[in-house]
Amino acid sequence: MNNRSNMVKIAVVGGEGIGPEVTAQSRRVLNWFAAKRGVPMTMREAQYGIIPYLATGKVLPDDTVEAMGEADAILWGATGGPETKEVPAARKAGSLLGLRSKYDLYANLRPIVANPALSDSAPPKAHVLKGVDFVIIRELTSGIYFGEPRGIETLVDGQRRGFNTEQYTTSQIRRVARSAFELARTRRNKVCSVDKANVLETSVVWREEVIALHREEFSDVDLTHLYVDNAAMQIVREPAQFDVMVTGNIFGDILSDCAAMASGSLGMLPSASLGPVDKFGRRKALYEPVHGSAPDIAGKGIANPLGSILSVAMMLRLTLNRPEDADLLEKAVDVALAVGARTADIAEPGAKKLSTMEMGDAVLSALEKVAGRERERA
Ligand code: IPM
Ligand code: MG
């Protein structure tokens, strides 16, 4: 039996909108891995958003701050919901951006995998989706999202002027580029760095630093560069050409939504945001589906939990160090989709639409099936 000290601590924060519904299914999946596969973990549930705000006056209550502070991994649902008069300012203080910054979660991994079972409900043509399997690594804690100065001012002629600062330093660029090169070595060994070096000084530095790091330490990896406008076009035209794409904060925000369409639905996409490795070799991480809080369908029990469940697979691989269990979960999702399990967002016209909970059931029963098959083979 594992004692508490080698238990991996997971904070489970469903948040707002559809966040709690989809996260509840991920919790069932985590429980399955704890019970059936002996994955050593403890889960601590905590609240975020409008519900604790109305009860306690805080978007991020102290208990939640503590749970996330002690956690090795945070499983995050979603943020953003109905705005009320008082909430916006408070929400800002406890926002997702604040968390990314607080825990220095600088490397945001967004895998884009096209599932053949979903090609009918995906916007691109089936031949474009063939073989799509790449990861966007988005720098998450600097760039224009955090650069100073920023603000809104009134000019002498009475006009208003909004302004933000795009900026990147050597170390901010190199550490995220390092993540990309290291990941590429475990995959197809290709990195495409995306910038706007024909216009922006920030991007000139970005490109030069990526090239320098590549020359110094990663010359075995195949490195290419694209301007961001061309990258957007290439993602739509031929997404299968990419293996690992690395880019800054705002370009990564935009390109990852664009790339999401190649997977069939935004509801399918997981993500991991990783901090620096500490002196004990640990690396704080936040796992969350890429989709938002979807207030239009919140509370209806129809949201797709697969983005969250696949984020658990990333957690198994990257925090819990259980690559076989991660593979097992991804396989189970494939099996569930292959036998026709569909939530509304990925259903072909006329297909039966499962609820969020029923999709959770489908993944759990596929897990039993796949694990059973593996036992027989062993
Ligand atoms: C994302 C989201 C966030 C971002 C929003 C909710 C602040 O779009 O994670 O991609 O822009 O980073
Ligand atoms: Mg986004």
mmCIF file of C-alpha atoms and ligand atoms in Angstrom:
data_model
loop_
_atom_site.group_PDB
_atom_site.id
_atom_site.type_symbol
_atom_site.label_atom_id
_atom_site.label_comp_id
_atom_site.label_asym_id
_atom_site.label_seq_id
_atom_site.Cartn_x
_atom_site.Cartn_y
_atom_site.Cartn_z
ATOM 1 C CA MET A 1 0.000 0.000 0.000
ATOM 2 C CA ASN A 2 1.255 3.475 -0.763
ATOM 3 C CA ASN A 3 1.599 5.805 2.149
ATOM 4 C CA ARG A 4 0.475 9.387 1.862
ATOM 5 C CA SER A 5 3.927 10.729 1.123
ATOM 6 C CA ASN A 6 4.193 9.155 -2.316
ATOM 7 C CA MET A 7 0.605 10.034 -3.110
ATOM 8 C CA VAL A 8 0.334 12.564 -5.906
ATOM 9 C CA LYS A 9 -1.891 15.430 -4.793
ATOM 10 C CA ILE A 10 -4.571 16.534 -7.212
ATOM 11 C CA ALA A 11 -6.757 19.591 -6.708
ATOM 12 C CA VAL A 12 -10.027 19.250 -8.604
ATOM 13 C CA VAL A 13 -11.584 22.605 -9.433
ATOM 14 C CA GLY A 14 -14.667 22.393 -11.652
ATOM 15 C CA GLY A 15 -15.149 26.160 -11.802
ATOM 16 C CA GLU A 16 -17.972 27.694 -13.781
ATOM 17 C CA GLY A 17 -20.365 26.968 -16.627
ATOM 18 C CA ILE A 18 -19.997 23.417 -17.923
ATOM 19 C CA GLY A 19 -16.740 23.057 -15.955
ATOM 20 C CA PRO A 20 -18.233 21.193 -12.958
ATOM 21 C CA GLU A 21 -20.243 18.817 -15.205
ATOM 22 C CA VAL A 22 -17.337 17.711 -17.356
ATOM 23 C CA THR A 23 -14.944 17.581 -14.413
ATOM 24 C CA ALA A 24 -17.307 15.247 -12.552
ATOM 25 C CA GLN A 25 -16.781 12.677 -15.324
ATOM 26 C CA SER A 26 -13.010 13.079 -15.102
ATOM 27 C CA ARG A 27 -13.229 12.459 -11.389
ATOM 28 C CA ARG A 28 -14.963 9.146 -12.061
ATOM 29 C CA VAL A 29 -12.150 8.263 -14.455
ATOM 30 C CA LEU A 30 -9.485 9.188 -11.885
ATOM 31 C CA ASN A 31 -11.292 7.097 -9.274
ATOM 32 C CA TRP A 32 -11.248 4.178 -11.675
ATOM 33 C CA PHE A 33 -7.465 4.457 -12.105
ATOM 34 C CA ALA A 34 -6.972 4.700 -8.334
ATOM 35 C CA ALA A 35 -9.189 1.667 -7.624
ATOM 36 C CA LYS A 36 -8.383 -0.588 -10.578
ATOM 37 C CA ARG A 37 -4.811 0.309 -11.427
ATOM 38 C CA GLY A 38 -3.475 1.422 -8.064
ATOM 39 C CA VAL A 39 -2.513 4.876 -9.279
ATOM 40 C CA PRO A 40 -1.332 6.607 -6.080
ATOM 41 C CA MET A 41 -3.248 9.868 -5.761
ATOM 42 C CA THR A 42 -5.344 11.932 -3.435
ATOM 43 C CA MET A 43 -8.032 14.239 -4.715
ATOM 44 C CA ARG A 44 -9.130 17.421 -3.016
ATOM 45 C CA GLU A 45 -12.112 19.199 -4.436
ATOM 46 C CA ALA A 46 -12.360 22.988 -4.349
ATOM 47 C CA GLN A 47 -14.596 25.720 -5.683
ATOM 48 C CA TYR A 48 -13.929 28.594 -8.019
ATOM 49 C CA GLY A 49 -16.065 31.313 -9.509
ATOM 50 C CA ILE A 50 -19.489 32.773 -9.106
ATOM 51 C CA ILE A 51 -20.816 30.176 -6.628
ATOM 52 C CA PRO A 52 -18.171 30.711 -3.915
ATOM 53 C CA TYR A 53 -18.231 34.419 -4.749
ATOM 54 C CA LEU A 54 -21.888 34.713 -3.851
ATOM 55 C CA ALA A 55 -21.327 32.661 -0.688
ATOM 56 C CA THR A 56 -18.010 34.085 0.529
ATOM 57 C CA GLY A 57 -17.299 37.232 -1.494
ATOM 58 C CA LYS A 58 -14.294 35.535 -3.090
ATOM 59 C CA VAL A 59 -13.986 34.089 -6.577
ATOM 60 C CA LEU A 60 -11.050 32.066 -5.307
ATOM 61 C CA PRO A 61 -11.752 31.191 -1.647
ATOM 62 C CA ASP A 62 -8.867 30.544 0.769
ATOM 63 C CA ASP A 63 -9.584 26.813 0.820
ATOM 64 C CA THR A 64 -9.179 26.692 -2.965
ATOM 65 C CA VAL A 65 -5.946 28.673 -2.846
ATOM 66 C CA GLU A 66 -4.629 26.200 -0.279
ATOM 67 C CA ALA A 67 -5.769 23.131 -2.244
ATOM 68 C CA MET A 68 -4.124 24.406 -5.408
ATOM 69 C CA GLY A 69 -1.025 25.533 -3.535
ATOM 70 C CA GLU A 70 -0.327 22.077 -2.108
ATOM 71 C CA ALA A 71 -1.287 20.198 -5.280
ATOM 72 C CA ASP A 72 1.129 18.556 -7.700
ATOM 73 C CA ALA A 73 -1.540 18.798 -10.368
ATOM 74 C CA ILE A 74 -4.666 20.887 -10.721
ATOM 75 C CA LEU A 75 -7.561 19.532 -12.752
ATOM 76 C CA TRP A 76 -9.357 22.669 -13.880
ATOM 77 C CA GLY A 77 -12.834 22.835 -15.409
ATOM 78 C CA ALA A 78 -13.639 26.201 -16.895
ATOM 79 C CA THR A 79 -13.914 29.864 -16.032
ATOM 80 C CA GLY A 80 -16.287 32.529 -17.273
ATOM 81 C CA GLY A 81 -19.973 32.725 -16.674
ATOM 82 C CA PRO A 82 -22.867 35.037 -16.146
ATOM 83 C CA GLU A 83 -21.561 38.484 -15.271
ATOM 84 C CA THR A 84 -23.163 40.366 -12.422
ATOM 85 C CA LYS A 85 -22.641 43.973 -11.423
ATOM 86 C CA GLU A 86 -20.035 43.300 -8.727
ATOM 87 C CA VAL A 87 -18.262 40.249 -10.087
ATOM 88 C CA PRO A 88 -16.104 41.471 -12.982
ATOM 89 C CA ALA A 89 -13.377 43.150 -10.886
ATOM 90 C CA ALA A 90 -13.253 40.325 -8.349
ATOM 91 C CA ARG A 91 -13.228 37.753 -11.105
ATOM 92 C CA LYS A 92 -10.198 39.419 -12.588
ATOM 93 C CA ALA A 93 -8.252 39.053 -9.358
ATOM 94 C CA GLY A 94 -8.843 35.329 -9.217
ATOM 95 C CA SER A 95 -8.714 34.688 -12.910
ATOM 96 C CA LEU A 96 -7.120 31.897 -14.841
ATOM 97 C CA LEU A 97 -4.445 34.275 -16.107
ATOM 98 C CA GLY A 98 -3.534 35.068 -12.504
ATOM 99 C CA LEU A 99 -3.129 31.344 -11.775
ATOM 100 C CA ARG A 100 -0.986 30.751 -14.820
ATOM 101 C CA SER A 101 1.236 33.583 -13.699
ATOM 102 C CA LYS A 102 1.267 32.687 -9.988
ATOM 103 C CA TYR A 103 2.466 29.131 -10.647
ATOM 104 C CA ASP A 104 4.648 30.188 -13.589
ATOM 105 C CA LEU A 105 2.913 27.685 -15.895
ATOM 106 C CA TYR A 106 4.837 28.826 -18.918
ATOM 107 C CA ALA A 107 4.569 25.795 -21.234
ATOM 108 C CA ASN A 108 1.064 25.147 -22.493
ATOM 109 C CA LEU A 109 0.737 21.889 -24.449
ATOM 110 C CA ARG A 110 -2.282 21.568 -26.711
ATOM 111 C CA PRO A 111 -2.282 18.293 -28.639
ATOM 112 C CA ILE A 112 -4.300 18.212 -31.850
ATOM 113 C CA VAL A 113 -5.207 14.692 -32.908
ATOM 114 C CA ALA A 114 -7.807 14.018 -35.576
ATOM 115 C CA ASN A 115 -9.924 11.007 -34.700
ATOM 116 C CA PRO A 116 -11.021 9.122 -37.840
ATOM 117 C CA ALA A 117 -14.340 8.267 -36.127
ATOM 118 C CA LEU A 118 -15.190 11.973 -36.064
ATOM 119 C CA SER A 119 -14.248 12.964 -39.584
ATOM 120 C CA ASP A 120 -17.916 13.286 -40.620
ATOM 121 C CA SER A 121 -18.599 15.904 -37.977
ATOM 122 C CA ALA A 122 -15.312 17.805 -38.442
ATOM 123 C CA PRO A 123 -15.308 20.872 -40.693
ATOM 124 C CA PRO A 124 -12.233 19.887 -42.815
ATOM 125 C CA LYS A 125 -12.451 17.204 -45.480
ATOM 126 C CA ALA A 126 -11.505 13.649 -44.444
ATOM 127 C CA HIS A 127 -8.350 13.621 -46.608
ATOM 128 C CA VAL A 128 -7.096 16.781 -44.878
ATOM 129 C CA LEU A 129 -7.591 15.171 -41.451
ATOM 130 C CA LYS A 130 -5.670 12.024 -42.330
ATOM 131 C CA GLY A 131 -2.652 11.572 -40.032
ATOM 132 C CA VAL A 132 -3.142 14.809 -38.098
ATOM 133 C CA ASP A 133 -1.228 14.462 -34.833
ATOM 134 C CA PHE A 134 0.641 17.483 -33.546
ATOM 135 C CA VAL A 135 1.170 19.510 -30.405
ATOM 136 C CA ILE A 136 1.050 23.264 -30.115
ATOM 137 C CA ILE A 137 3.268 24.544 -27.318
ATOM 138 C CA ARG A 138 2.064 28.001 -26.441
ATOM 139 C CA GLU A 139 4.111 30.270 -24.188
ATOM 140 C CA LEU A 140 1.623 31.076 -21.438
ATOM 141 C CA THR A 141 3.000 33.538 -18.911
ATOM 142 C CA SER A 142 4.416 36.453 -20.883
ATOM 143 C CA GLY A 143 4.039 38.188 -24.221
ATOM 144 C CA ILE A 144 1.290 40.712 -24.794
ATOM 145 C CA TYR A 145 -0.988 39.076 -22.190
ATOM 146 C CA PHE A 146 1.280 40.258 -19.382
ATOM 147 C CA GLY A 147 3.561 42.958 -20.880
ATOM 148 C CA GLU A 148 3.775 46.391 -19.262
ATOM 149 C CA PRO A 149 2.906 49.146 -19.817
ATOM 150 C CA ARG A 150 -0.730 48.455 -20.546
ATOM 151 C CA GLY A 151 -3.821 50.485 -20.045
ATOM 152 C CA ILE A 152 -6.466 52.816 -21.372
ATOM 153 C CA GLU A 153 -5.800 56.548 -21.344
ATOM 154 C CA THR A 154 -7.589 59.673 -22.491
ATOM 155 C CA LEU A 155 -5.653 61.848 -24.871
ATOM 156 C CA VAL A 156 -5.662 65.663 -24.813
ATOM 157 C CA ASP A 157 -8.020 65.761 -27.776
ATOM 158 C CA GLY A 158 -10.511 63.636 -25.812
ATOM 159 C CA GLN A 159 -9.918 60.394 -27.710
ATOM 160 C CA ARG A 160 -9.296 57.217 -25.784
ATOM 161 C CA ARG A 161 -6.237 55.091 -26.443
ATOM 162 C CA GLY A 162 -5.867 51.466 -25.390
ATOM 163 C CA PHE A 163 -2.374 49.998 -25.380
ATOM 164 C CA ASN A 164 -0.546 46.768 -24.563
ATOM 165 C CA THR A 165 3.051 45.650 -24.769
ATOM 166 C CA GLU A 166 4.289 42.598 -26.619
ATOM 167 C CA GLN A 167 7.642 41.527 -25.171
ATOM 168 C CA TYR A 168 9.852 38.462 -24.809
ATOM 169 C CA THR A 169 13.209 38.014 -23.114
ATOM 170 C CA THR A 170 15.929 35.496 -23.898
ATOM 171 C CA SER A 171 15.066 33.217 -20.977
ATOM 172 C CA GLN A 172 11.317 33.368 -21.578
ATOM 173 C CA ILE A 173 11.869 32.260 -25.165
ATOM 174 C CA ARG A 174 14.527 29.667 -24.466
ATOM 175 C CA ARG A 175 12.684 27.782 -21.745
ATOM 176 C CA VAL A 176 9.573 27.251 -23.855
ATOM 177 C CA ALA A 177 11.634 26.432 -26.950
ATOM 178 C CA ARG A 178 13.484 23.860 -24.832
ATOM 179 C CA SER A 179 10.147 22.232 -23.939
ATOM 180 C CA ALA A 180 9.360 22.023 -27.645
ATOM 181 C CA PHE A 181 12.693 20.486 -28.658
ATOM 182 C CA GLU A 182 12.547 17.974 -25.815
ATOM 183 C CA LEU A 183 9.002 16.953 -26.713
ATOM 184 C CA ALA A 184 9.893 16.655 -30.398
ATOM 185 C CA ARG A 185 12.659 14.177 -29.537
ATOM 186 C CA THR A 186 9.999 11.865 -28.087
ATOM 187 C CA ARG A 187 7.844 12.195 -31.225
ATOM 188 C CA ARG A 188 8.734 12.737 -34.887
ATOM 189 C CA ASN A 189 11.642 15.076 -34.098
ATOM 190 C CA LYS A 190 10.265 18.162 -35.870
ATOM 191 C CA VAL A 191 9.726 21.651 -34.453
ATOM 192 C CA CYS A 192 8.076 24.520 -36.294
ATOM 193 C CA SER A 193 8.523 27.878 -34.572
ATOM 194 C CA VAL A 194 5.895 30.493 -35.371
ATOM 195 C CA ASP A 195 6.477 34.246 -35.173
ATOM 196 C CA LYS A 196 6.013 37.513 -37.068
ATOM 197 C CA ALA A 197 9.691 38.328 -37.484
ATOM 198 C CA ASN A 198 9.057 40.257 -40.705
ATOM 199 C CA VAL A 199 7.340 42.975 -38.641
ATOM 200 C CA LEU A 200 7.845 42.678 -34.871
ATOM 201 C CA GLU A 201 11.094 43.135 -32.908
ATOM 202 C CA THR A 202 9.755 40.699 -30.296
ATOM 203 C CA SER A 203 9.598 38.085 -33.023
ATOM 204 C CA VAL A 204 13.079 38.910 -34.310
ATOM 205 C CA VAL A 205 14.441 38.115 -30.850
ATOM 206 C CA TRP A 206 12.158 35.051 -30.635
ATOM 207 C CA ARG A 207 13.476 33.614 -33.877
ATOM 208 C CA GLU A 208 17.140 34.360 -33.129
ATOM 209 C CA GLU A 209 16.935 32.780 -29.677
ATOM 210 C CA VAL A 210 15.169 29.658 -30.980
ATOM 211 C CA ILE A 211 17.848 29.290 -33.650
ATOM 212 C CA ALA A 212 20.666 29.795 -31.128
ATOM 213 C CA LEU A 213 19.279 27.228 -28.682
ATOM 214 C CA HIS A 214 18.775 24.788 -31.533
ATOM 215 C CA ARG A 215 22.378 25.213 -32.665
ATOM 216 C CA GLU A 216 23.759 24.880 -29.146
ATOM 217 C CA GLU A 217 21.774 21.906 -27.867
ATOM 218 C CA PHE A 218 19.201 20.494 -30.274
ATOM 219 C CA SER A 219 20.764 20.377 -33.728
ATOM 220 C CA ASP A 220 19.480 16.797 -34.145
ATOM 221 C CA VAL A 221 15.909 18.150 -34.239
ATOM 222 C CA ASP A 222 14.494 19.331 -37.566
ATOM 223 C CA LEU A 223 13.654 23.051 -37.070
ATOM 224 C CA THR A 224 11.562 25.217 -39.382
ATOM 225 C CA HIS A 225 9.992 28.679 -39.025
ATOM 226 C CA LEU A 226 6.710 30.128 -40.227
ATOM 227 C CA TYR A 227 5.190 33.580 -40.022
ATOM 228 C CA VAL A 228 1.964 33.384 -38.079
ATOM 229 C CA ASP A 229 -0.319 34.280 -40.990
ATOM 230 C CA ASN A 230 1.189 31.521 -43.100
ATOM 231 C CA ALA A 231 0.992 29.114 -40.129
ATOM 232 C CA ALA A 232 -2.759 29.741 -39.872
ATOM 233 C CA MET A 233 -3.137 28.937 -43.551
ATOM 234 C CA GLN A 234 -0.971 25.800 -43.332
ATOM 235 C CA ILE A 235 -2.961 24.478 -40.361
ATOM 236 C CA VAL A 236 -6.105 24.640 -42.476
ATOM 237 C CA ARG A 237 -4.455 23.462 -45.700
ATOM 238 C CA GLU A 238 -2.307 20.571 -44.491
ATOM 239 C CA PRO A 239 -2.318 20.069 -40.706
ATOM 240 C CA ALA A 240 -0.644 16.647 -41.007
ATOM 241 C CA GLN A 241 2.691 18.336 -41.842
ATOM 242 C CA PHE A 242 3.207 19.425 -38.203
ATOM 243 C CA ASP A 243 4.720 17.561 -35.267
ATOM 244 C CA VAL A 244 5.513 20.173 -32.582
ATOM 245 C CA MET A 245 4.671 23.839 -33.115
ATOM 246 C CA VAL A 246 6.041 26.396 -30.641
ATOM 247 C CA THR A 247 4.864 29.980 -30.444
ATOM 248 C CA GLY A 248 4.174 32.952 -28.186
ATOM 249 C CA ASN A 249 1.151 33.588 -26.032
ATOM 250 C CA ILE A 250 -1.278 35.378 -28.342
ATOM 251 C CA PHE A 251 -0.323 33.550 -31.535
ATOM 252 C CA GLY A 252 -0.768 30.270 -29.656
ATOM 253 C CA ASP A 253 -4.174 31.344 -28.387
ATOM 254 C CA ILE A 254 -5.418 32.006 -31.902
ATOM 255 C CA LEU A 255 -3.726 29.111 -33.693
ATOM 256 C CA SER A 256 -4.897 26.541 -31.155
ATOM 257 C CA ASP A 257 -8.570 27.394 -31.719
ATOM 258 C CA CYS A 258 -7.957 27.209 -35.437
ATOM 259 C CA ALA A 259 -6.207 23.840 -35.078
ATOM 260 C CA ALA A 260 -8.964 22.574 -32.777
ATOM 261 C CA MET A 261 -11.278 22.262 -35.760
ATOM 262 C CA ALA A 262 -9.038 19.571 -37.170
ATOM 263 C CA SER A 263 -9.888 17.368 -34.198
ATOM 264 C CA GLY A 264 -13.613 17.524 -34.903
ATOM 265 C CA SER A 265 -14.692 19.615 -31.950
ATOM 266 C CA LEU A 266 -13.299 22.067 -29.484
ATOM 267 C CA GLY A 267 -14.929 19.803 -26.892
ATOM 268 C CA MET A 268 -12.345 17.097 -27.642
ATOM 269 C CA LEU A 269 -9.195 19.035 -26.835
ATOM 270 C CA PRO A 270 -7.142 18.572 -23.673
ATOM 271 C CA SER A 271 -4.295 20.723 -22.458
ATOM 272 C CA ALA A 272 -1.496 20.774 -19.924
ATOM 273 C CA SER A 273 0.225 23.855 -18.564
ATOM 274 C CA LEU A 274 3.596 23.112 -16.995
ATOM 275 C CA GLY A 275 5.727 25.139 -14.621
ATOM 276 C CA PRO A 276 9.465 24.972 -14.039
ATOM 277 C CA VAL A 277 11.053 21.879 -12.494
ATOM 278 C CA ASP A 278 11.693 22.531 -8.776
ATOM 279 C CA LYS A 279 14.612 21.344 -6.655
ATOM 280 C CA PHE A 280 12.794 18.077 -5.884
ATOM 281 C CA GLY A 281 12.349 17.368 -9.581
ATOM 282 C CA ARG A 282 8.635 18.128 -9.415
ATOM 283 C CA ARG A 283 6.800 20.273 -11.882
ATOM 284 C CA LYS A 284 3.536 21.968 -10.996
ATOM 285 C CA ALA A 285 0.917 21.438 -13.674
ATOM 286 C CA LEU A 286 -2.591 22.517 -14.503
ATOM 287 C CA TYR A 287 -4.709 20.326 -16.761
ATOM 288 C CA GLU A 288 -7.819 21.674 -18.438
ATOM 289 C CA PRO A 289 -9.955 21.173 -21.498
ATOM 290 C CA VAL A 290 -9.342 23.874 -24.116
ATOM 291 C CA HIS A 291 -13.065 24.645 -24.388
ATOM 292 C CA GLY A 292 -14.481 27.411 -22.231
ATOM 293 C CA SER A 293 -17.405 27.544 -19.834
ATOM 294 C CA ALA A 294 -20.057 27.399 -22.615
ATOM 295 C CA PRO A 295 -22.727 29.262 -20.587
ATOM 296 C CA ASP A 296 -25.345 28.560 -23.284
ATOM 297 C CA ILE A 297 -25.392 24.838 -22.450
ATOM 298 C CA ALA A 298 -24.259 24.961 -18.797
ATOM 299 C CA GLY A 299 -26.349 22.906 -16.371
ATOM 300 C CA LYS A 300 -28.069 20.931 -19.131
ATOM 301 C CA GLY A 301 -25.893 17.845 -18.797
ATOM 302 C CA ILE A 302 -25.120 17.711 -22.515
ATOM 303 C CA ALA A 303 -21.532 19.008 -22.645
ATOM 304 C CA ASN A 304 -18.776 16.800 -24.043
ATOM 305 C CA PRO A 305 -16.523 15.596 -21.176
ATOM 306 C CA LEU A 306 -13.836 14.156 -23.475
ATOM 307 C CA GLY A 307 -11.636 17.291 -23.449
ATOM 308 C CA SER A 308 -11.483 17.029 -19.677
ATOM 309 C CA ILE A 309 -11.087 13.234 -19.679
ATOM 310 C CA LEU A 310 -8.236 13.453 -22.210
ATOM 311 C CA SER A 311 -6.648 16.084 -19.943
ATOM 312 C CA VAL A 312 -6.595 13.349 -17.293
ATOM 313 C CA ALA A 313 -4.668 11.202 -19.789
ATOM 314 C CA MET A 314 -2.104 14.006 -20.065
ATOM 315 C CA MET A 315 -1.959 14.140 -16.257
ATOM 316 C CA LEU A 316 -1.331 10.384 -16.103
ATOM 317 C CA ARG A 317 1.522 10.791 -18.560
ATOM 318 C CA LEU A 318 3.138 14.034 -17.376
ATOM 319 C CA THR A 319 2.513 14.279 -13.617
ATOM 320 C CA LEU A 320 1.694 10.751 -12.463
ATOM 321 C CA ASN A 321 4.365 9.235 -14.665
ATOM 322 C CA ARG A 322 2.040 6.425 -15.808
ATOM 323 C CA PRO A 323 2.468 6.308 -19.595
ATOM 324 C CA GLU A 324 0.726 2.934 -19.907
ATOM 325 C CA ASP A 325 -2.301 4.201 -18.047
ATOM 326 C CA ALA A 326 -2.340 7.312 -20.229
ATOM 327 C CA ASP A 327 -2.298 5.100 -23.342
ATOM 328 C CA LEU A 328 -5.053 2.956 -21.858
ATOM 329 C CA LEU A 329 -7.306 5.955 -21.298
ATOM 330 C CA GLU A 330 -6.698 7.354 -24.771
ATOM 331 C CA LYS A 331 -7.442 3.936 -26.234
ATOM 332 C CA ALA A 332 -10.659 3.732 -24.212
ATOM 333 C CA VAL A 333 -11.804 7.098 -25.597
ATOM 334 C CA ASP A 334 -11.078 5.831 -29.123
ATOM 335 C CA VAL A 335 -13.071 2.673 -28.424
ATOM 336 C CA ALA A 336 -16.028 4.644 -27.042
ATOM 337 C CA LEU A 337 -16.020 6.844 -30.164
ATOM 338 C CA ALA A 338 -15.569 3.874 -32.488
ATOM 339 C CA VAL A 339 -18.684 2.175 -31.113
ATOM 340 C CA GLY A 340 -20.650 5.358 -31.717
ATOM 341 C CA ALA A 341 -20.678 7.230 -28.386
ATOM 342 C CA ARG A 342 -21.433 10.870 -29.287
ATOM 343 C CA THR A 343 -22.360 13.973 -27.351
ATOM 344 C CA ALA A 344 -24.318 16.603 -29.254
ATOM 345 C CA ASP A 345 -21.261 18.573 -30.409
ATOM 346 C CA ILE A 346 -19.764 15.600 -32.271
ATOM 347 C CA ALA A 347 -22.935 13.793 -33.365
ATOM 348 C CA GLU A 348 -23.653 13.287 -37.058
ATOM 349 C CA PRO A 349 -27.196 14.328 -38.026
ATOM 350 C CA GLY A 350 -29.651 11.657 -36.846
ATOM 351 C CA ALA A 351 -27.176 9.985 -34.460
ATOM 352 C CA LYS A 352 -28.139 9.257 -30.850
ATOM 353 C CA LYS A 353 -26.828 11.980 -28.552
ATOM 354 C CA LEU A 354 -25.426 10.977 -25.176
ATOM 355 C CA SER A 355 -25.558 13.113 -22.069
ATOM 356 C CA THR A 356 -22.346 14.171 -20.306
ATOM 357 C CA MET A 357 -22.857 11.395 -17.749
ATOM 358 C CA GLU A 358 -23.587 8.767 -20.429
ATOM 359 C CA MET A 359 -20.364 9.700 -22.215
ATOM 360 C CA GLY A 360 -18.602 9.183 -18.873
ATOM 361 C CA ASP A 361 -20.292 5.748 -18.649
ATOM 362 C CA ALA A 362 -19.148 4.924 -22.185
ATOM 363 C CA VAL A 363 -15.518 5.745 -21.355
ATOM 364 C CA LEU A 364 -15.627 3.738 -18.119
ATOM 365 C CA SER A 365 -17.053 0.691 -19.838
ATOM 366 C CA ALA A 366 -14.482 1.037 -22.628
ATOM 367 C CA LEU A 367 -11.761 1.195 -19.951
ATOM 368 C CA GLU A 368 -12.980 -2.113 -18.505
ATOM 369 C CA LYS A 369 -13.025 -3.624 -21.986
ATOM 370 C CA VAL A 370 -9.550 -2.423 -23.023
ATOM 371 C CA ALA A 371 -7.983 -3.291 -19.659
ATOM 372 C CA GLY A 372 -9.587 -6.760 -19.829
ATOM 373 C CA ARG A 373 -8.205 -7.312 -23.318
ATOM 374 C CA GLU A 374 -4.731 -6.318 -22.116
ATOM 375 C CA ARG A 375 -4.952 -8.753 -19.189
ATOM 376 C CA GLU A 376 -5.845 -11.570 -21.586
ATOM 377 C CA ARG A 377 -2.875 -10.752 -23.762
ATOM 378 C CA ALA A 378 -0.485 -10.667 -20.783
HETATM 379 C C1 IPM B 1 -7.425 29.994 -23.748
HETATM 380 C C2 IPM B 1 -8.475 31.023 -23.492
HETATM 381 C C3 IPM B 1 -7.939 32.055 -22.524
HETATM 382 C C4 IPM B 1 -6.746 32.717 -23.184
HETATM 383 C C5 IPM B 1 -8.957 33.097 -22.059
HETATM 384 C C6 IPM B 1 -10.161 32.450 -21.398
HETATM 385 C C7 IPM B 1 -8.353 34.129 -21.154
HETATM 386 O O1 IPM B 1 -8.902 31.580 -24.685
HETATM 387 O O2 IPM B 1 -6.945 29.369 -22.761
HETATM 388 O O3 IPM B 1 -7.069 29.782 -24.909
HETATM 389 O O4 IPM B 1 -6.888 33.642 -23.984
HETATM 390 O O5 IPM B 1 -5.629 32.311 -22.884
HETATM 391 MG MG MG B 2 -8.088 30.640 -26.447
#
